[in-house]
Tab-separated table of C-alpha atoms and ligand atoms in Angstrom:
chain	number	residue	atom	x	y	z
A	1	UNK	CA	-0.073	-0.587	-0.297
A	2	UNK	CA	1.464	3.754	-0.730
A	3	UNK	CA	0.401	5.947	2.476
A	4	UNK	CA	-0.022	9.816	2.859
A	5	UNK	CA	0.941	10.725	6.339
A	6	UNK	CA	0.229	14.784	6.874
A	7	UNK	CA	2.428	16.518	9.738
A	8	UNK	CA	6.087	17.750	10.117
A	9	UNK	CA	5.833	16.828	13.698
A	10	UNK	CA	8.519	13.942	15.750
A	11	UNK	CA	5.496	12.040	15.856
A	12	UNK	CA	5.259	11.967	12.506
A	13	UNK	CA	8.423	11.265	11.791
A	14	UNK	CA	7.831	8.348	14.656
A	15	UNK	CA	4.317	6.399	12.507
A	16	UNK	CA	6.569	6.281	9.651
A	17	UNK	CA	8.974	5.467	11.232
A	18	UNK	CA	6.966	2.450	12.171
A	19	UNK	CA	5.333	2.492	9.751
A	20	UNK	CA	8.089	1.255	7.717
A	21	UNK	CA	8.514	-1.755	9.756
A	22	UNK	CA	4.495	-2.433	8.218
A	23	UNK	CA	4.478	-6.117	6.226
A	24	UNK	CA	2.177	-4.222	3.456
A	25	UNK	CA	3.639	-0.784	2.826
A	26	UNK	CA	5.057	-0.050	-0.925
A	27	UNK	CA	5.397	3.599	-0.883
A	28	UNK	CA	4.993	6.035	2.328
A	29	UNK	CA	4.639	9.831	1.835
A	30	UNK	CA	4.505	12.551	4.275
A	31	UNK	CA	3.188	16.814	3.630
A	32	UNK	CA	5.051	18.437	4.726
A	33	UNK	CA	7.747	16.100	6.526
A	34	UNK	CA	10.431	17.545	7.612
A	35	UNK	CA	14.806	16.791	7.251
A	36	UNK	CA	14.814	13.265	9.535
A	37	UNK	CA	11.725	12.215	7.808
A	38	UNK	CA	12.811	13.923	4.306
A	39	UNK	CA	15.814	10.518	4.793
A	40	UNK	CA	12.834	7.845	4.786
A	41	UNK	CA	9.202	8.905	2.821
A	42	UNK	CA	8.871	11.442	-0.174
A	43	UNK	CA	7.657	14.358	1.941
A	44	UNK	CA	5.718	17.097	-0.692
A	45	UNK	CA	4.948	21.063	0.388
A	46	UNK	CA	1.903	21.518	-0.151
A	47	UNK	CA	-0.423	23.768	2.953
A	48	UNK	CA	-1.740	20.879	4.802
A	49	UNK	CA	-5.282	23.147	5.050
A	50	UNK	CA	-5.334	23.497	1.502
A	51	UNK	CA	-7.320	19.940	1.124
A	52	UNK	CA	-8.380	20.484	-2.378
A	53	UNK	CA	-4.832	19.835	-3.130
A	54	UNK	CA	-3.442	17.239	-1.078
A	55	UNK	CA	-6.900	14.799	-2.324
A	56	UNK	CA	-5.136	15.928	-5.992
A	57	UNK	CA	-1.749	14.709	-4.655
A	58	UNK	CA	-3.140	11.159	-2.978
A	59	UNK	CA	-5.242	10.399	-6.693
A	60	UNK	CA	-1.836	10.992	-8.481
A	61	UNK	CA	0.730	9.028	-5.933
A	62	UNK	CA	-3.129	5.860	-5.149
A	63	UNK	CA	-1.363	6.779	-1.787
A	64	UNK	CA	-4.264	4.639	-1.098
A	65	UNK	CA	-4.546	5.683	2.671
A	66	UNK	CA	-3.442	9.216	4.599
A	67	UNK	CA	-3.291	8.888	8.184
A	68	UNK	CA	-3.512	12.767	9.988
A	69	UNK	CA	-0.853	13.717	12.897
A	70	UNK	CA	-2.108	17.369	13.734
A	71	UNK	CA	-5.526	18.285	15.089
A	72	UNK	CA	-5.983	21.222	12.672
A	73	UNK	CA	-6.231	19.653	9.468
A	74	UNK	CA	-9.330	16.802	11.677
A	75	UNK	CA	-10.576	20.377	13.094
A	76	UNK	CA	-11.340	21.871	9.706
A	77	UNK	CA	-11.905	18.571	7.819
A	78	UNK	CA	-10.043	17.098	6.154
A	79	UNK	CA	-11.960	14.166	7.236
A	80	UNK	CA	-15.275	15.822	5.862
A	81	UNK	CA	-13.793	16.282	2.956
A	82	UNK	CA	-12.251	12.926	1.809
A	83	UNK	CA	-15.353	11.293	2.820
A	84	UNK	CA	-16.882	13.687	-0.295
A	85	UNK	CA	-14.504	12.668	-2.581
A	86	UNK	CA	-13.902	8.633	-1.378
A	87	UNK	CA	-10.994	8.105	-0.089
A	88	UNK	CA	-9.422	6.451	2.800
A	89	UNK	CA	-8.668	8.156	5.828
A	90	UNK	CA	-7.771	8.112	9.052
A	91	UNK	CA	-8.756	10.926	11.763
A	92	UNK	CA	-11.914	11.901	12.773
A	93	UNK	CA	-14.483	13.923	11.396
A	94	UNK	CA	-15.123	17.593	11.123
A	95	UNK	CA	-17.698	17.148	14.441
A	96	UNK	CA	-16.127	15.093	16.786
A	97	UNK	CA	-12.581	17.307	16.762
A	98	UNK	CA	-14.679	19.759	18.876
A	99	UNK	CA	-13.624	17.307	21.534
A	100	UNK	CA	-10.316	19.279	20.895
A	101	UNK	CA	-11.521	22.149	18.762
A	102	UNK	CA	-13.516	23.186	21.814
A	103	UNK	CA	-12.651	22.311	25.286
A	104	UNK	CA	-16.696	23.943	26.828
A	105	UNK	CA	-18.087	20.920	23.306
A	106	UNK	CA	-15.518	18.523	25.457
A	107	UNK	CA	-16.233	19.806	28.677
A	108	UNK	CA	-20.424	20.114	28.238
A	109	UNK	CA	-19.353	15.991	26.792
A	110	UNK	CA	-17.675	14.702	29.644
A	111	UNK	CA	-20.805	16.488	31.995
A	112	UNK	CA	-23.343	14.286	30.057
A	113	UNK	CA	-21.960	11.685	29.654
A	114	UNK	CA	-20.579	10.749	33.010
A	115	UNK	CA	-16.535	10.943	32.172
A	116	UNK	CA	-15.255	12.518	35.688
A	117	UNK	CA	-13.572	15.503	34.714
A	118	UNK	CA	-12.969	19.194	36.599
A	119	UNK	CA	-15.989	21.484	38.093
A	120	UNK	CA	-16.280	24.361	35.266
A	121	UNK	CA	-18.558	26.922	34.491
A	122	UNK	CA	-18.979	28.487	30.707
A	123	UNK	CA	-18.211	32.151	29.483
A	124	UNK	CA	-18.658	34.497	26.921
A	125	UNK	CA	-17.922	37.834	28.342
A	126	UNK	CA	-15.044	39.307	30.404
A	127	UNK	CA	-16.870	41.216	33.089
A	128	UNK	CA	-19.048	37.984	34.376
A	129	UNK	CA	-15.972	35.749	34.493
A	130	UNK	CA	-13.637	38.314	36.405
A	131	UNK	CA	-17.563	38.975	38.729
A	132	UNK	CA	-17.504	34.365	39.343
A	133	UNK	CA	-13.779	34.943	40.492
A	134	UNK	CA	-14.522	37.277	43.093
A	135	UNK	CA	-18.401	36.661	44.499
A	136	UNK	CA	-18.162	34.680	47.432
A	137	UNK	CA	-16.724	31.488	48.547
A	138	UNK	CA	-13.749	33.576	46.433
A	139	UNK	CA	-12.282	31.091	44.558
A	140	UNK	CA	-8.051	31.407	45.462
A	141	UNK	CA	-6.368	29.068	42.244
A	142	UNK	CA	-8.502	27.762	38.849
A	143	UNK	CA	-7.637	27.087	36.007
A	144	UNK	CA	-8.424	29.417	33.247
A	145	UNK	CA	-8.739	27.720	29.314
A	146	UNK	CA	-9.788	29.144	26.431
A	147	UNK	CA	-12.334	28.036	24.236
A	148	UNK	CA	-9.892	27.342	21.032
A	149	UNK	CA	-7.419	25.371	19.192
A	150	UNK	CA	-4.266	27.908	20.974
A	151	UNK	CA	-1.302	25.574	19.600
A	152	UNK	CA	-0.965	24.138	24.043
A	153	UNK	CA	-1.103	27.678	24.889
A	154	UNK	CA	-4.657	28.327	26.048
A	155	UNK	CA	-4.300	26.706	29.990
A	156	UNK	CA	-2.843	29.067	33.246
A	157	UNK	CA	-3.263	27.002	36.008
A	158	UNK	CA	-3.324	30.363	38.210
A	159	UNK	CA	-2.460	30.437	42.188
A	160	UNK	CA	-4.291	33.827	42.623
A	161	UNK	CA	-7.538	35.547	41.820
A	162	UNK	CA	-4.605	38.362	39.772
A	163	UNK	CA	-3.309	35.838	37.774
A	164	UNK	CA	-7.084	34.460	36.736
A	165	UNK	CA	-8.424	37.799	36.477
A	166	UNK	CA	-4.869	38.394	34.337
A	167	UNK	CA	-5.803	35.034	32.001
A	168	UNK	CA	-8.685	36.335	32.001
A	169	UNK	CA	-8.349	39.363	31.080
A	170	UNK	CA	-5.013	37.724	27.963
A	171	UNK	CA	-7.778	35.623	26.438
A	172	UNK	CA	-10.737	38.091	26.443
A	173	UNK	CA	-9.739	41.634	25.995
A	174	UNK	CA	-6.872	41.721	24.486
A	175	UNK	CA	-7.488	38.415	22.485
A	176	UNK	CA	-4.163	36.742	22.898
A	177	UNK	CA	-5.257	33.084	21.029
A	178	UNK	CA	-7.925	35.724	18.764
A	179	UNK	CA	-11.268	33.693	18.314
A	180	UNK	CA	-10.287	30.925	20.013
A	181	UNK	CA	-10.965	33.159	23.341
A	182	UNK	CA	-14.194	33.627	23.010
A	183	UNK	CA	-15.413	31.450	26.102
A	184	UNK	CA	-13.279	31.290	28.287
A	185	UNK	CA	-13.899	28.373	30.903
A	186	UNK	CA	-13.264	28.493	35.177
A	187	UNK	CA	-12.387	25.297	36.121
A	188	UNK	CA	-11.769	23.583	39.565
A	189	UNK	CA	-7.781	23.300	40.283
A	190	UNK	CA	-6.521	19.512	40.514
A	191	UNK	CA	-3.963	18.055	41.270
A	192	UNK	CA	-2.535	13.959	40.974
A	193	UNK	CA	0.020	13.120	38.737
A	194	UNK	CA	-1.162	13.110	34.479
A	195	UNK	CA	-1.359	10.079	32.206
A	196	UNK	CA	-1.538	10.214	28.940
A	197	UNK	CA	-4.150	7.411	28.041
A	198	UNK	CA	-4.761	6.940	23.739
A	199	UNK	CA	-7.098	4.331	22.568
A	200	UNK	CA	-7.860	3.722	18.372
A	201	UNK	CA	-11.838	4.215	17.705
A	202	UNK	CA	-13.310	2.819	15.075
A	203	UNK	CA	-17.159	4.419	17.034
A	204	UNK	CA	-17.342	0.751	19.106
A	205	UNK	CA	-14.941	-0.614	20.201
A	206	UNK	CA	-12.103	0.960	21.726
A	207	UNK	CA	-8.116	-0.535	22.147
A	208	UNK	CA	-6.398	1.358	24.749
A	209	UNK	CA	-2.685	1.422	24.211
A	210	UNK	CA	0.129	1.182	27.040
A	211	UNK	CA	-0.159	4.458	29.087
A	212	UNK	CA	2.087	7.249	29.331
A	213	UNK	CA	3.627	10.916	31.293
A	214	UNK	CA	4.229	13.376	29.001
A	215	UNK	CA	6.654	16.338	31.326
A	216	UNK	CA	4.696	19.229	30.015
A	217	UNK	CA	7.010	22.668	31.381
A	218	UNK	CA	10.845	23.811	30.121
A	219	UNK	CA	13.060	22.746	33.127
A	220	UNK	CA	13.739	19.831	35.424
A	221	UNK	CA	11.585	19.409	38.583
A	222	UNK	CA	8.377	20.859	36.481
A	223	UNK	CA	10.155	24.998	36.738
A	224	UNK	CA	9.281	26.627	34.011
A	225	UNK	CA	6.439	26.487	31.300
A	226	UNK	CA	4.421	24.754	29.810
A	227	UNK	CA	5.702	23.638	26.467
A	228	UNK	CA	4.127	20.895	23.977
A	229	UNK	CA	6.348	18.646	26.146
A	230	UNK	CA	9.243	18.093	26.591
A	231	UNK	CA	9.932	13.909	26.883
A	232	UNK	CA	7.814	11.263	27.938
A	233	UNK	CA	7.530	7.083	29.081
A	234	UNK	CA	5.432	4.071	28.784
A	235	UNK	CA	4.761	2.509	29.894
A	236	UNK	CA	3.693	3.437	32.906
A	237	UNK	CA	0.440	2.370	35.264
A	238	UNK	CA	-1.164	5.278	36.791
A	239	UNK	CA	-4.929	4.524	36.000
A	240	UNK	CA	-6.869	0.764	36.708
A	241	UNK	CA	-8.242	-1.052	33.932
A	242	UNK	CA	-11.816	-0.398	35.446
A	243	UNK	CA	-11.083	2.973	35.298
A	244	UNK	CA	-10.472	3.154	31.737
A	245	UNK	CA	-12.776	0.919	31.090
A	246	UNK	CA	-15.553	3.243	32.809
A	247	UNK	CA	-14.209	6.359	30.794
A	248	UNK	CA	-13.806	4.759	28.423
A	249	UNK	CA	-17.530	3.497	27.134
A	250	UNK	CA	-19.018	6.406	28.885
A	251	UNK	CA	-16.969	7.975	25.516
A	252	UNK	CA	-18.586	5.626	23.373
A	253	UNK	CA	-22.111	6.068	24.390
A	254	UNK	CA	-21.642	9.523	24.665
A	255	UNK	CA	-20.615	9.890	20.568
A	256	UNK	CA	-22.454	7.408	19.997
A	257	UNK	CA	-25.950	9.288	21.765
A	258	UNK	CA	-24.244	12.376	19.959
A	259	UNK	CA	-23.643	10.474	16.459
A	260	UNK	CA	-19.895	11.253	16.539
A	261	UNK	CA	-18.848	9.657	14.136
A	262	UNK	CA	-15.289	8.591	15.930
A	263	UNK	CA	-12.863	6.867	13.747
A	264	UNK	CA	-9.201	7.744	14.836
A	265	UNK	CA	-7.392	7.907	18.308
A	266	UNK	CA	-9.593	9.239	20.564
A	267	UNK	CA	-5.680	10.886	23.930
A	268	UNK	CA	-7.456	11.282	26.562
A	269	UNK	CA	-5.184	13.258	28.857
A	270	UNK	CA	-5.745	12.248	32.842
A	271	UNK	CA	-4.453	13.258	36.951
A	272	UNK	CA	-4.994	10.873	39.273
A	273	UNK	CA	-6.382	12.251	41.590
A	274	UNK	CA	-7.512	11.564	45.559
A	275	UNK	CA	-10.485	10.870	43.908
A	276	UNK	CA	-9.797	8.801	41.267
A	277	UNK	CA	-8.631	10.137	37.917
A	278	UNK	CA	-9.979	12.635	35.724
A	279	UNK	CA	-10.579	13.302	32.302
A	280	UNK	CA	-7.973	16.830	31.427
A	281	UNK	CA	-8.627	17.857	27.431
A	282	UNK	CA	-9.227	15.198	24.775
A	283	UNK	CA	-7.358	15.725	22.240
A	284	UNK	CA	-7.664	14.132	18.331
A	285	UNK	CA	-5.138	12.510	17.283
A	286	UNK	CA	-1.670	10.607	18.757
A	287	UNK	CA	0.019	12.118	21.290
A	288	UNK	CA	3.350	14.491	20.772
A	289	UNK	CA	6.344	13.112	22.396
A	290	UNK	CA	3.767	9.982	24.000
A	291	UNK	CA	3.565	8.683	19.843
A	292	UNK	CA	7.960	8.720	20.521
A	293	UNK	CA	8.005	6.389	23.098
A	294	UNK	CA	4.735	4.311	22.340
A	295	UNK	CA	5.833	3.281	18.870
A	296	UNK	CA	9.201	1.571	19.366
A	297	UNK	CA	7.756	-0.661	22.001
A	298	UNK	CA	4.885	-2.007	19.465
A	299	UNK	CA	5.084	-5.049	17.938
A	300	UNK	CA	1.284	-4.936	16.937
A	301	UNK	CA	1.557	-3.649	12.779
A	302	UNK	CA	1.002	-0.114	12.638
A	303	UNK	CA	-0.833	-0.298	9.744
A	304	UNK	CA	-3.586	-3.155	10.875
A	305	UNK	CA	-4.296	-0.875	13.235
A	306	UNK	CA	-4.939	1.844	11.056
A	307	UNK	CA	-6.967	-0.482	8.866
A	308	UNK	CA	-9.075	-2.204	11.192
A	309	UNK	CA	-9.625	1.345	12.543
A	310	UNK	CA	-11.283	2.874	9.164
A	311	UNK	CA	-13.123	-0.626	8.043
A	312	UNK	CA	-14.875	-0.628	12.246
A	313	UNK	CA	-13.038	-4.334	13.548
A	314	UNK	CA	-10.676	-3.204	16.330
A	315	UNK	CA	-13.708	-5.894	18.084
A	316	UNK	CA	-11.317	-8.720	17.189
A	317	UNK	CA	-7.467	-7.394	17.347
A	318	UNK	CA	-5.318	-7.035	21.241
A	319	UNK	CA	-1.741	-4.927	20.299
A	320	UNK	CA	1.073	-6.539	21.669
A	321	UNK	CA	4.052	-5.264	22.984
A	322	UNK	CA	7.634	-5.382	22.969
A	323	UNK	CA	9.118	-6.071	26.680
A	324	UNK	CA	11.005	-3.225	28.313
A	325	UNK	CA	10.537	0.646	28.360
A	326	UNK	CA	11.017	3.283	25.986
A	327	UNK	CA	12.490	7.002	27.054
A	328	UNK	CA	11.883	10.089	24.624
A	329	UNK	CA	13.691	13.139	24.837
A	330	UNK	CA	12.879	16.446	23.463
A	331	UNK	CA	15.821	18.769	22.672
A	332	UNK	CA	14.124	22.001	22.129
A	333	UNK	CA	16.384	25.073	20.115
A	334	UNK	CA	17.105	27.301	22.939
A	335	UNK	CA	14.124	30.011	24.288
A	336	UNK	CA	11.404	27.999	23.905
A	337	UNK	CA	8.667	27.760	24.846
A	338	UNK	CA	9.522	31.773	23.942
A	339	UNK	CA	11.784	32.861	20.946
A	340	UNK	CA	14.248	30.876	19.783
A	341	UNK	CA	15.678	31.203	16.828
A	342	UNK	CA	17.138	28.637	13.868
A	343	UNK	CA	19.143	27.064	11.556
A	344	UNK	CA	21.666	26.073	13.231
A	345	UNK	CA	23.676	23.465	12.308
A	346	UNK	CA	23.224	19.986	14.428
A	347	UNK	CA	25.916	17.568	14.538
A	348	UNK	CA	25.745	14.013	15.068
A	349	UNK	CA	23.154	13.071	15.032
A	350	UNK	CA	24.517	9.939	12.523
A	351	UNK	CA	27.122	9.124	15.442
A	352	UNK	CA	23.994	8.136	18.266
A	353	UNK	CA	23.688	4.288	18.191
A	354	UNK	CA	22.227	2.814	22.100
A	355	UNK	CA	18.570	5.365	20.235
A	356	UNK	CA	16.593	5.966	17.733
A	357	UNK	CA	16.126	10.058	16.642
A	358	UNK	CA	12.675	11.361	15.207
A	359	UNK	CA	13.154	15.322	13.813
A	360	UNK	CA	10.886	17.867	15.626
A	361	UNK	CA	11.418	20.680	13.815
A	362	UNK	CA	14.850	20.257	11.457
A	363	UNK	CA	15.903	20.986	7.349
A	364	UNK	CA	18.296	19.129	5.585
A	365	UNK	CA	19.844	21.306	3.290
A	366	UNK	CA	23.420	20.465	1.217
A	367	UNK	CA	23.766	17.066	3.416
A	368	UNK	CA	22.767	18.497	6.397
A	369	UNK	CA	21.247	19.384	9.291
A	370	UNK	CA	19.422	23.460	10.360
A	371	UNK	CA	17.338	23.093	13.512
A	372	UNK	CA	14.443	24.799	12.867
A	373	UNK	CA	12.422	25.718	14.871
A	374	UNK	CA	11.541	25.357	19.534
A	375	UNK	CA	11.136	21.389	19.793
A	376	UNK	CA	14.294	20.009	17.255
A	377	UNK	CA	14.043	16.385	18.207
A	378	UNK	CA	13.474	13.577	20.091
A	379	UNK	CA	15.565	10.566	21.408
A	380	UNK	CA	14.252	7.123	22.541
A	381	UNK	CA	15.548	5.077	23.847
A	382	UNK	CA	14.597	1.096	23.977
A	383	UNK	CA	15.414	-1.139	27.259
A	384	UNK	CA	14.364	-3.641	30.088
A	385	UNK	CA	15.069	-1.940	32.870
A	386	UNK	CA	13.411	2.087	33.081
A	387	UNK	CA	16.670	2.285	35.025
A	388	UNK	CA	19.135	1.382	31.943
A	389	UNK	CA	16.173	3.148	28.906
A	390	UNK	CA	16.770	5.892	31.374
A	391	UNK	CA	21.194	6.477	30.949
A	392	UNK	CA	20.768	4.962	27.459
A	393	UNK	CA	19.426	7.975	26.287
A	394	UNK	CA	21.525	10.798	27.895
A	395	UNK	CA	24.260	8.884	27.570
A	396	UNK	CA	23.042	8.596	23.709
A	397	UNK	CA	22.457	12.714	23.636
A	398	UNK	CA	25.629	13.806	24.728
A	399	UNK	CA	26.383	13.259	20.849
A	400	UNK	CA	23.970	15.484	19.645
A	401	UNK	CA	24.525	18.717	19.560
A	402	UNK	CA	23.430	22.487	18.282
A	403	UNK	CA	25.087	26.527	19.838
A	404	UNK	CA	22.139	26.657	22.317
A	405	UNK	CA	20.815	23.732	22.716
A	406	UNK	CA	17.703	22.203	25.258
A	407	UNK	CA	16.996	19.499	26.837
A	408	UNK	CA	15.650	18.213	30.220
A	409	UNK	CA	17.929	16.046	32.650
A	410	UNK	CA	14.993	14.467	34.708
A	411	UNK	CA	13.073	12.650	32.124
A	412	UNK	CA	10.900	8.815	33.349
A	413	UNK	CA	12.489	10.112	36.414
A	414	UNK	CA	9.388	10.024	38.535
A	415	UNK	CA	8.850	6.515	37.544
A	416	UNK	CA	11.206	5.153	39.172
A	417	UNK	CA	10.916	6.663	42.138
A	418	UNK	CA	7.594	4.581	41.862
A	419	UNK	CA	3.880	5.004	42.981
A	420	UNK	CA	3.244	4.424	39.197
A	421	UNK	CA	2.939	1.275	39.312
A	422	UNK	CA	-0.718	-0.225	40.475
B	501	AMP	P1	-4.806	20.836	29.341
B	501	AMP	O1	-4.711	21.272	27.402
B	501	AMP	O2	-6.664	20.565	29.519
B	501	AMP	O3	-4.345	19.686	29.360
B	501	AMP	O4	-3.964	21.314	29.548
B	501	AMP	C1	-2.597	21.486	29.900
B	501	AMP	C2	-1.883	21.134	31.314
B	501	AMP	O5	-3.001	22.581	32.637
B	501	AMP	C3	-2.141	20.369	31.984
B	501	AMP	O6	-1.176	18.829	31.138
B	501	AMP	C4	-1.806	20.981	33.575
B	501	AMP	O7	-0.742	20.420	33.270
B	501	AMP	C5	-2.918	21.520	33.185
B	501	AMP	N1	-4.655	22.057	33.917
B	501	AMP	C6	-5.341	21.190	32.832
B	501	AMP	N2	-6.559	20.775	33.783
B	501	AMP	C7	-5.990	21.337	34.901
B	501	AMP	C8	-6.835	21.457	36.561
B	501	AMP	N3	-8.594	21.592	35.516
B	501	AMP	N4	-5.904	21.241	37.509
B	501	AMP	C9	-4.804	21.723	37.430
B	501	AMP	N5	-4.387	21.061	36.370
B	501	AMP	C10	-4.634	21.395	35.113
B	502	LIG	N1	1.201	16.195	24.491
B	502	LIG	C1	0.784	16.375	24.779
B	502	LIG	C2	-0.224	16.847	22.997
B	502	LIG	O1	-0.182	16.084	22.447
B	502	LIG	O2	-0.883	17.236	23.144
């Protein structure tokens, strides 16, 4: 089969790397790809929101299935467009993608279908939101969220009312996220361990992958601003299987009742609180960097899972894994998630022996790699013990160099301190 993957990050590099191991693969294309992806797939520079051009590319290149990496084309309706052209595509349609594209939609869905989540209120007027903060019993710590897609920056975890008020004003008056900030959610602040639950969903059956844990803050010990994710490891066992089943059974009931055509990946970001697991958010695609820690452990043919999902046959499937742990560390440009420079030459990638390097933001020119984004590389190492996977990944990073490179030194350390297995 010929497969097209849409996207340009480490997640897409890992998906393509894994798809290349499939027994069904003839050729893999990527739109638009990056420096690393261009070494293993044929890349085409097409705007990922130009569905007409993408569908023409698919027809001209006899692509059998298109796999969508990022959320934006999904929420803009690429799946609906492909359906009108009778082209096979992996991902939920526009209506279902609101589970990620609108936090208000997602929270109301969770409430309606009894999926445990933080308590919340929705506001479409700035003064009403601020009045709510100042009404007894006044909220001293809460979370403010812009409704729409904001590249992972639309969530403000606040410690004081002043911080919360500033966040609301930023979103609703300064409109820093544009229309994504037309509505805000004021949410109860939860405490607990976070875990990513990523699952295949064919509309009738949900097949969860192993649990993984992301590291969202830019610096060690979870300090500094939130990022797209600085590293992940798998497997962890933070949520027990009974609770996972309950969350996903209620999710399935919800999508059926709302007539949502959900075929693809459902990702639940969970916090394990004293009162049990609560869903912080849904994403409708693979996590980045969780995918870079999960796929190196996956034994089952990824393309089989994709085909079973599209055909609605997941009920007959069981996912198999290799033994051991995978730790994936993200290397970023200095300054990320704030301002950073690009175009720095990257040295040493080909000297990495004990790990696989997935590219996030790189370009390849004149046989050299250059930085081309905030998150630049992911280094993923597998070993039978978590301790050794951590040692391997950090030994491998030692041979990679570029100006102002930054990475966390404590990825997966939480997994060593215990408490992550039930
Ligand atoms: P989200 O995009 O909703 O997952 O939020 C991004 C990050 O903000 C999460 O990974 C959490 O670390 C944090 N967060 C979101 N909602 C809450 C909440 N209700 N309580 C505490 N932290 C939260
Ligand atoms: N790792 C967080 C995300 O993919 O949204």
